[in-house]
Amino acid sequence: RNFVILKRRREAAATAMDPESLANYEHLRKRKGGVAVAEVQDSNCSACYVQLPTGTLSALAGNGHVTCPSCGRLLYNP
């Protein structure tokens, strides 16, 4: 049941994305074992655990796409 709910949410989010961003996300997802996005936790990437540079953390304050300089995943700061 939870899988169905999550699948519907994912489909809704995918339709709201521009085609280029969606293609980038899908490409990353395939290359990174199904995990294209990583949360920032205590200034570290939650996927590869590397401490993120100050410039990367500052860029997260903007609205652009920011990737981890180590593993390449998209970063988000909750």
Coordinates of C-alpha atoms in Angstrom, one line a residue:
R1 CA 0.0 0.0 0.0
N2 CA 2.8 2.5 0.9
F3 CA 4.5 1.6 -2.3
V4 CA 1.4 2.6 -4.3
I5 CA 1.2 5.9 -2.5
L6 CA 4.9 6.6 -3.0
K7 CA 4.7 5.7 -6.7
R8 CA 1.8 8.1 -7.2
R9 CA 3.7 10.9 -5.4
R10 CA 6.7 10.2 -7.6
E11 CA 4.7 10.3 -10.8
A12 CA 3.0 13.6 -9.7
A13 CA 6.4 15.1 -9.0
A14 CA 7.9 13.9 -12.3
T15 CA 5.1 15.5 -14.3
A16 CA 5.8 18.8 -12.6
M17 CA 9.5 18.8 -13.5
D18 CA 10.9 20.2 -16.7
P19 CA 12.0 17.5 -19.2
E20 CA 15.7 18.3 -18.9
S21 CA 15.8 18.1 -15.1
L22 CA 13.7 14.9 -15.2
A23 CA 16.2 13.3 -17.7
N24 CA 19.1 14.3 -15.5
Y25 CA 17.4 12.9 -12.4
E26 CA 16.7 9.6 -14.2
H27 CA 20.2 9.3 -15.5
L28 CA 21.6 9.9 -12.0
R29 CA 19.2 7.4 -10.5
K30 CA 20.4 4.7 -12.9
R31 CA 24.1 5.4 -12.3
K32 CA 23.8 5.7 -8.5
G33 CA 21.9 2.5 -7.6
G34 CA 18.5 4.1 -7.6
V35 CA 19.5 7.0 -5.2
A36 CA 19.9 10.2 -7.1
V37 CA 19.2 12.7 -4.3
A38 CA 21.0 13.0 -1.0
E39 CA 20.1 15.0 2.1
V40 CA 22.7 17.3 3.7
Q41 CA 23.2 16.3 7.3
D42 CA 25.6 18.3 9.5
S43 CA 27.3 19.7 6.4
N44 CA 27.9 16.2 5.0
C45 CA 26.4 14.4 2.0
S46 CA 24.2 11.7 3.4
A47 CA 25.0 9.3 0.5
C48 CA 28.9 9.4 0.5
Y49 CA 29.4 11.1 3.9
V50 CA 31.9 13.6 2.6
Q51 CA 32.0 17.0 4.3
L52 CA 30.7 19.5 1.8
P53 CA 32.7 22.6 0.9
T54 CA 31.4 26.0 2.1
G55 CA 30.7 27.1 -1.4
T56 CA 28.5 24.1 -2.0
L57 CA 26.6 24.7 1.2
S58 CA 26.1 28.4 0.3
A59 CA 24.8 27.4 -3.2
L60 CA 22.1 25.3 -1.5
A61 CA 20.6 28.6 -0.2
G62 CA 19.7 29.5 -3.9
N63 CA 17.1 27.8 -6.0
G64 CA 19.5 26.0 -8.4
H65 CA 20.4 22.4 -8.6
V66 CA 23.5 21.6 -6.5
T67 CA 25.4 18.4 -6.7
C68 CA 27.8 16.7 -4.3
P69 CA 31.3 17.3 -5.5
S70 CA 32.3 13.8 -4.4
C71 CA 29.5 11.5 -5.5
G72 CA 27.6 13.7 -7.9
R73 CA 24.1 13.2 -6.4
L74 CA 21.7 16.1 -6.2
L75 CA 21.7 17.7 -2.7
Y76 CA 18.8 19.0 -0.7
N77 CA 18.9 20.7 2.7
P78 CA 15.7 20.0 4.7

